[in-house]
């Protein structure tokens, strides 16, 4: 019985640490604070990151409705959009060789990582608070 409580506590801590955010490769942390409100990612936290494989030779364009202009990515390039305000949401479209590969609204409680593989395939990782 004691062992189950310890395991349950450790599981709760693992979930809690995910809610508080984790350091990203760019050195920023996706965190929440009391000022921001719960459950929301705060200003400066990552909204979406797109990474293009160095072996991909096609065209990749990120179209965030919450920003001015489209962002073209080259092979081997990574682009990260951070929230400009607390709890920012954004409609995001990713085009690969002119075809829509991803088209969704990223909510104020989500962070999305998109990877374009060498063959143009998309992998998606989504974190939610």
PDB file of C-alpha atoms in Angstrom:
ATOM      1  CA  UNK A   1       0.000   0.000   0.000  1.00  0.00           C
ATOM      2  CA  UNK A   2       2.837   2.365   0.889  1.00  0.00           C
ATOM      3  CA  UNK A   3       4.514   1.617  -2.464  1.00  0.00           C
ATOM      4  CA  UNK A   4       1.358   2.521  -4.414  1.00  0.00           C
ATOM      5  CA  UNK A   5       1.147   5.896  -2.678  1.00  0.00           C
ATOM      6  CA  UNK A   6       4.766   6.659  -3.525  1.00  0.00           C
ATOM      7  CA  UNK A   7       4.248   5.682  -7.170  1.00  0.00           C
ATOM      8  CA  UNK A   8       1.074   7.763  -7.359  1.00  0.00           C
ATOM      9  CA  UNK A   9       2.910  10.734  -5.852  1.00  0.00           C
ATOM     10  CA  UNK A  10       5.762  10.395  -8.329  1.00  0.00           C
ATOM     11  CA  UNK A  11       3.264  10.227 -11.191  1.00  0.00           C
ATOM     12  CA  UNK A  12       1.596  13.401  -9.929  1.00  0.00           C
ATOM     13  CA  UNK A  13       4.950  15.170  -9.738  1.00  0.00           C
ATOM     14  CA  UNK A  14       5.751  14.136 -13.316  1.00  0.00           C
ATOM     15  CA  UNK A  15       2.450  15.590 -14.509  1.00  0.00           C
ATOM     16  CA  UNK A  16       2.963  18.747 -12.481  1.00  0.00           C
ATOM     17  CA  UNK A  17       6.437  19.300 -13.911  1.00  0.00           C
ATOM     18  CA  UNK A  18       4.932  19.117 -17.415  1.00  0.00           C
ATOM     19  CA  UNK A  19       2.448  21.817 -16.463  1.00  0.00           C
ATOM     20  CA  UNK A  20       5.171  24.151 -15.313  1.00  0.00           C
ATOM     21  CA  UNK A  21       6.982  23.868 -18.599  1.00  0.00           C
ATOM     22  CA  UNK A  22      10.342  22.605 -19.715  1.00  0.00           C
ATOM     23  CA  UNK A  23      13.375  24.340 -21.125  1.00  0.00           C
ATOM     24  CA  UNK A  24      13.383  24.525 -24.879  1.00  0.00           C
ATOM     25  CA  UNK A  25      16.341  24.363 -27.208  1.00  0.00           C
ATOM     26  CA  UNK A  26      16.230  28.134 -27.610  1.00  0.00           C
ATOM     27  CA  UNK A  27      16.695  28.587 -23.865  1.00  0.00           C
ATOM     28  CA  UNK A  28      13.177  29.888 -23.262  1.00  0.00           C
ATOM     29  CA  UNK A  29      10.789  28.167 -20.924  1.00  0.00           C
ATOM     30  CA  UNK A  30       7.088  27.637 -21.555  1.00  0.00           C
ATOM     31  CA  UNK A  31       5.754  28.518 -18.114  1.00  0.00           C
ATOM     32  CA  UNK A  32       2.632  29.648 -16.377  1.00  0.00           C
ATOM     33  CA  UNK A  33       2.361  32.179 -13.590  1.00  0.00           C
ATOM     34  CA  UNK A  34      -0.397  33.484 -11.379  1.00  0.00           C
ATOM     35  CA  UNK A  35      -0.421  36.708 -13.422  1.00  0.00           C
ATOM     36  CA  UNK A  36      -1.057  34.736 -16.598  1.00  0.00           C
ATOM     37  CA  UNK A  37      -3.882  32.608 -15.241  1.00  0.00           C
ATOM     38  CA  UNK A  38      -4.434  28.899 -15.369  1.00  0.00           C
ATOM     39  CA  UNK A  39      -4.349  26.912 -17.631  1.00  0.00           C
ATOM     40  CA  UNK A  40      -2.594  29.126 -20.152  1.00  0.00           C
ATOM     41  CA  UNK A  41       0.864  29.637 -21.541  1.00  0.00           C
ATOM     42  CA  UNK A  42       2.176  33.112 -20.779  1.00  0.00           C
ATOM     43  CA  UNK A  43       3.753  35.815 -22.920  1.00  0.00           C
ATOM     44  CA  UNK A  44       7.160  34.678 -24.173  1.00  0.00           C
ATOM     45  CA  UNK A  45       6.315  30.972 -24.082  1.00  0.00           C
ATOM     46  CA  UNK A  46       6.608  28.937 -27.251  1.00  0.00           C
ATOM     47  CA  UNK A  47       3.509  28.712 -29.412  1.00  0.00           C
ATOM     48  CA  UNK A  48       4.768  26.670 -32.361  1.00  0.00           C
ATOM     49  CA  UNK A  49       8.122  25.386 -33.589  1.00  0.00           C
ATOM     50  CA  UNK A  50       8.742  24.070 -37.106  1.00  0.00           C
ATOM     51  CA  UNK A  51      11.884  22.104 -37.917  1.00  0.00           C
ATOM     52  CA  UNK A  52      12.782  21.129 -41.490  1.00  0.00           C
ATOM     53  CA  UNK A  53      15.100  18.198 -42.118  1.00  0.00           C
ATOM     54  CA  UNK A  54      18.364  19.047 -43.836  1.00  0.00           C
ATOM     55  CA  UNK A  55      17.589  16.272 -46.318  1.00  0.00           C
ATOM     56  CA  UNK A  56      14.320  17.815 -47.491  1.00  0.00           C
ATOM     57  CA  UNK A  57      14.638  19.644 -50.805  1.00  0.00           C
ATOM     58  CA  UNK A  58      11.095  21.015 -51.208  1.00  0.00           C
ATOM     59  CA  UNK A  59       9.381  24.212 -50.154  1.00  0.00           C
ATOM     60  CA  UNK A  60       8.067  24.746 -46.602  1.00  0.00           C
ATOM     61  CA  UNK A  61       5.951  27.789 -45.668  1.00  0.00           C
ATOM     62  CA  UNK A  62       4.544  28.570 -42.225  1.00  0.00           C
ATOM     63  CA  UNK A  63       1.434  30.779 -42.296  1.00  0.00           C
ATOM     64  CA  UNK A  64       0.555  32.029 -38.796  1.00  0.00           C
ATOM     65  CA  UNK A  65      -2.648  34.097 -38.868  1.00  0.00           C
ATOM     66  CA  UNK A  66      -1.543  35.870 -35.683  1.00  0.00           C
ATOM     67  CA  UNK A  67       1.570  37.347 -37.354  1.00  0.00           C
ATOM     68  CA  UNK A  68       2.119  39.486 -40.411  1.00  0.00           C
ATOM     69  CA  UNK A  69       3.484  37.646 -43.401  1.00  0.00           C
ATOM     70  CA  UNK A  70       4.412  34.080 -44.193  1.00  0.00           C
ATOM     71  CA  UNK A  71       7.640  32.431 -43.090  1.00  0.00           C
ATOM     72  CA  UNK A  72       9.603  30.368 -45.603  1.00  0.00           C
ATOM     73  CA  UNK A  73      11.889  27.713 -44.158  1.00  0.00           C
ATOM     74  CA  UNK A  74      14.952  26.235 -45.824  1.00  0.00           C
ATOM     75  CA  UNK A  75      16.287  22.686 -45.356  1.00  0.00           C
ATOM     76  CA  UNK A  76      17.862  22.315 -41.913  1.00  0.00           C
ATOM     77  CA  UNK A  77      16.144  25.443 -40.592  1.00  0.00           C
ATOM     78  CA  UNK A  78      14.006  25.785 -37.450  1.00  0.00           C
ATOM     79  CA  UNK A  79      11.504  28.567 -36.821  1.00  0.00           C
ATOM     80  CA  UNK A  80       9.938  29.243 -33.422  1.00  0.00           C
ATOM     81  CA  UNK A  81       7.020  31.570 -32.714  1.00  0.00           C
ATOM     82  CA  UNK A  82       6.593  32.742 -29.146  1.00  0.00           C
ATOM     83  CA  UNK A  83       3.484  34.194 -27.611  1.00  0.00           C
ATOM     84  CA  UNK A  84       3.370  37.979 -27.740  1.00  0.00           C
ATOM     85  CA  UNK A  85       0.668  38.163 -25.057  1.00  0.00           C
ATOM     86  CA  UNK A  86      -0.514  35.880 -22.264  1.00  0.00           C
ATOM     87  CA  UNK A  87      -2.797  33.084 -23.453  1.00  0.00           C
ATOM     88  CA  UNK A  88      -2.340  33.905 -27.146  1.00  0.00           C
ATOM     89  CA  UNK A  89      -4.031  31.545 -29.615  1.00  0.00           C
ATOM     90  CA  UNK A  90      -3.211  31.316 -33.299  1.00  0.00           C
ATOM     91  CA  UNK A  91      -4.506  29.686 -36.472  1.00  0.00           C
ATOM     92  CA  UNK A  92      -1.476  28.056 -38.099  1.00  0.00           C
ATOM     93  CA  UNK A  93      -1.129  26.524 -41.549  1.00  0.00           C
ATOM     94  CA  UNK A  94       1.967  24.699 -42.750  1.00  0.00           C
ATOM     95  CA  UNK A  95       2.430  24.174 -46.482  1.00  0.00           C
ATOM     96  CA  UNK A  96       4.839  21.544 -47.780  1.00  0.00           C
ATOM     97  CA  UNK A  97       5.461  21.770 -51.513  1.00  0.00           C
ATOM     98  CA  UNK A  98       2.288  23.855 -51.863  1.00  0.00           C
ATOM     99  CA  UNK A  99       0.074  21.289 -50.095  1.00  0.00           C
ATOM    100  CA  UNK A 100      -1.539  21.909 -46.698  1.00  0.00           C
ATOM    101  CA  UNK A 101       0.253  19.586 -44.267  1.00  0.00           C
ATOM    102  CA  UNK A 102      -1.080  21.128 -41.029  1.00  0.00           C
ATOM    103  CA  UNK A 103      -3.965  23.531 -40.443  1.00  0.00           C
ATOM    104  CA  UNK A 104      -5.215  24.045 -36.890  1.00  0.00           C
ATOM    105  CA  UNK A 105      -5.805  26.606 -34.183  1.00  0.00           C
ATOM    106  CA  UNK A 106      -3.216  26.384 -31.431  1.00  0.00           C
ATOM    107  CA  UNK A 107      -5.044  27.094 -28.194  1.00  0.00           C
ATOM    108  CA  UNK A 108      -3.802  29.119 -25.229  1.00  0.00           C
ATOM    109  CA  UNK A 109      -3.016  25.888 -23.352  1.00  0.00           C
ATOM    110  CA  UNK A 110      -1.052  24.198 -26.192  1.00  0.00           C
ATOM    111  CA  UNK A 111       2.427  24.131 -27.660  1.00  0.00           C
ATOM    112  CA  UNK A 112       2.974  22.456 -31.047  1.00  0.00           C
ATOM    113  CA  UNK A 113       6.170  21.122 -32.603  1.00  0.00           C
ATOM    114  CA  UNK A 114       6.068  20.218 -36.312  1.00  0.00           C
ATOM    115  CA  UNK A 115       8.883  18.376 -38.068  1.00  0.00           C
ATOM    116  CA  UNK A 116       9.202  18.029 -41.821  1.00  0.00           C
ATOM    117  CA  UNK A 117      11.146  14.863 -42.637  1.00  0.00           C
ATOM    118  CA  UNK A 118      13.513  14.328 -45.543  1.00  0.00           C
ATOM    119  CA  UNK A 119      10.668  12.832 -47.611  1.00  0.00           C
ATOM    120  CA  UNK A 120       8.249  15.672 -46.802  1.00  0.00           C
ATOM    121  CA  UNK A 121       6.373  13.696 -44.139  1.00  0.00           C
ATOM    122  CA  UNK A 122       5.112  15.619 -41.111  1.00  0.00           C
ATOM    123  CA  UNK A 123       5.445  14.572 -37.504  1.00  0.00           C
ATOM    124  CA  UNK A 124       3.500  16.386 -34.822  1.00  0.00           C
ATOM    125  CA  UNK A 125       4.158  16.751 -31.134  1.00  0.00           C
ATOM    126  CA  UNK A 126       1.596  18.622 -29.049  1.00  0.00           C
ATOM    127  CA  UNK A 127       1.923  19.547 -25.396  1.00  0.00           C
ATOM    128  CA  UNK A 128      -1.040  20.694 -23.360  1.00  0.00           C
ATOM    129  CA  UNK A 129      -1.217  22.143 -19.859  1.00  0.00           C
TER     130      UNK A 129
END
